[in-house]
Amino acid sequence: SKCSLGRLVSPLSRRVLRQAMQGIRALGGQYQGTYIYATGDMYCGTVDLGGLPSGRGCLYYLKSGECDVAIFDQSLNQTGEGVRYSRERTVAYRLFNGQPDGGSVDLDEALDIMGLQETPAMRSEDTIPEHIGYDPARHKMTKAWFAYRKLAGLSPDETPFGGSPYQLVWAR
């Protein structure tokens, strides 16, 4: 016998699922997110429904501390103009299709090239905090935070620890 989604999902769940899919379609099937690779490199920016890179974003290289801001596909191929920032974010280089093109540029010009409001955060092996393990008090506080947000009718999207410093702030 065939199993249909209609028999597995309650009417309320079907309505919520339908609304969510309409919202995702309205966004073109893309949203802002983060994807961390086994190497420790991290992509922050536009991702597709599978959570893979799919548009403008920033690829942070863990070992070197550099980052590339560009338009990416799912395989992290860069298309068009981009910018590579040095480890300390004191120097920026123009990129085209992921390859150096024309040498260094002024930091303000780098922001303009990619339409950023601010320089990407620094991220390298030295800037990642040491893992502290499970903390029962932190777990209890986190549960209380989300319970409060639910009771207050607030979105569960915000964490008690604030937003990610690695998500880019776009000017346009």
Short mmCIF file of N, CA, C and O in Angstrom, two decimals, residues 145-155:
data_model
loop_
_atom_site.label_atom_id
_atom_site.label_comp_id
_atom_site.label_asym_id
_atom_site.label_seq_id
_atom_site.Cartn_x
_atom_site.Cartn_y
_atom_site.Cartn_z
N TRP A 145 15.45 30.14 29.05
CA TRP A 145 15.41 31.19 28.03
C TRP A 145 14.36 30.86 26.96
O TRP A 145 13.52 31.67 26.62
N PHE A 146 14.44 29.63 26.43
CA PHE A 146 13.51 29.26 25.36
C PHE A 146 12.09 29.09 25.88
O PHE A 146 11.13 29.39 25.17
N ALA A 147 11.92 28.64 27.11
CA ALA A 147 10.58 28.55 27.71
C ALA A 147 9.98 29.94 27.85
O ALA A 147 8.80 30.15 27.54
N TYR A 148 10.78 30.90 28.32
CA TYR A 148 10.33 32.28 28.44
C TYR A 148 9.90 32.83 27.09
O TYR A 148 8.84 33.45 26.95
N ARG A 149 10.73 32.63 26.07
CA ARG A 149 10.41 33.16 24.74
C ARG A 149 9.12 32.55 24.21
O ARG A 149 8.32 33.23 23.57
N LYS A 150 8.91 31.27 24.46
CA LYS A 150 7.69 30.61 24.01
C LYS A 150 6.47 31.20 24.73
O LYS A 150 5.47 31.52 24.09
N LEU A 151 6.55 31.35 26.04
CA LEU A 151 5.43 31.90 26.81
C LEU A 151 5.13 33.35 26.43
O LEU A 151 3.98 33.78 26.46
N ALA A 152 6.16 34.10 26.08
CA ALA A 152 5.99 35.50 25.72
C ALA A 152 5.56 35.67 24.26
O ALA A 152 5.34 36.79 23.82
N GLY A 153 5.47 34.55 23.52
CA GLY A 153 5.08 34.63 22.13
C GLY A 153 6.17 35.18 21.23
O GLY A 153 5.90 35.71 20.16
N LEU A 154 7.42 35.06 21.68
CA LEU A 154 8.55 35.57 20.91
C LEU A 154 9.13 34.47 20.03
O LEU A 154 8.97 33.28 20.30
N SER A 155 9.84 34.87 19.01
CA SER A 155 10.48 33.93 18.10
C SER A 155 11.57 33.14 18.84
O SER A 155 12.35 33.71 19.61
#
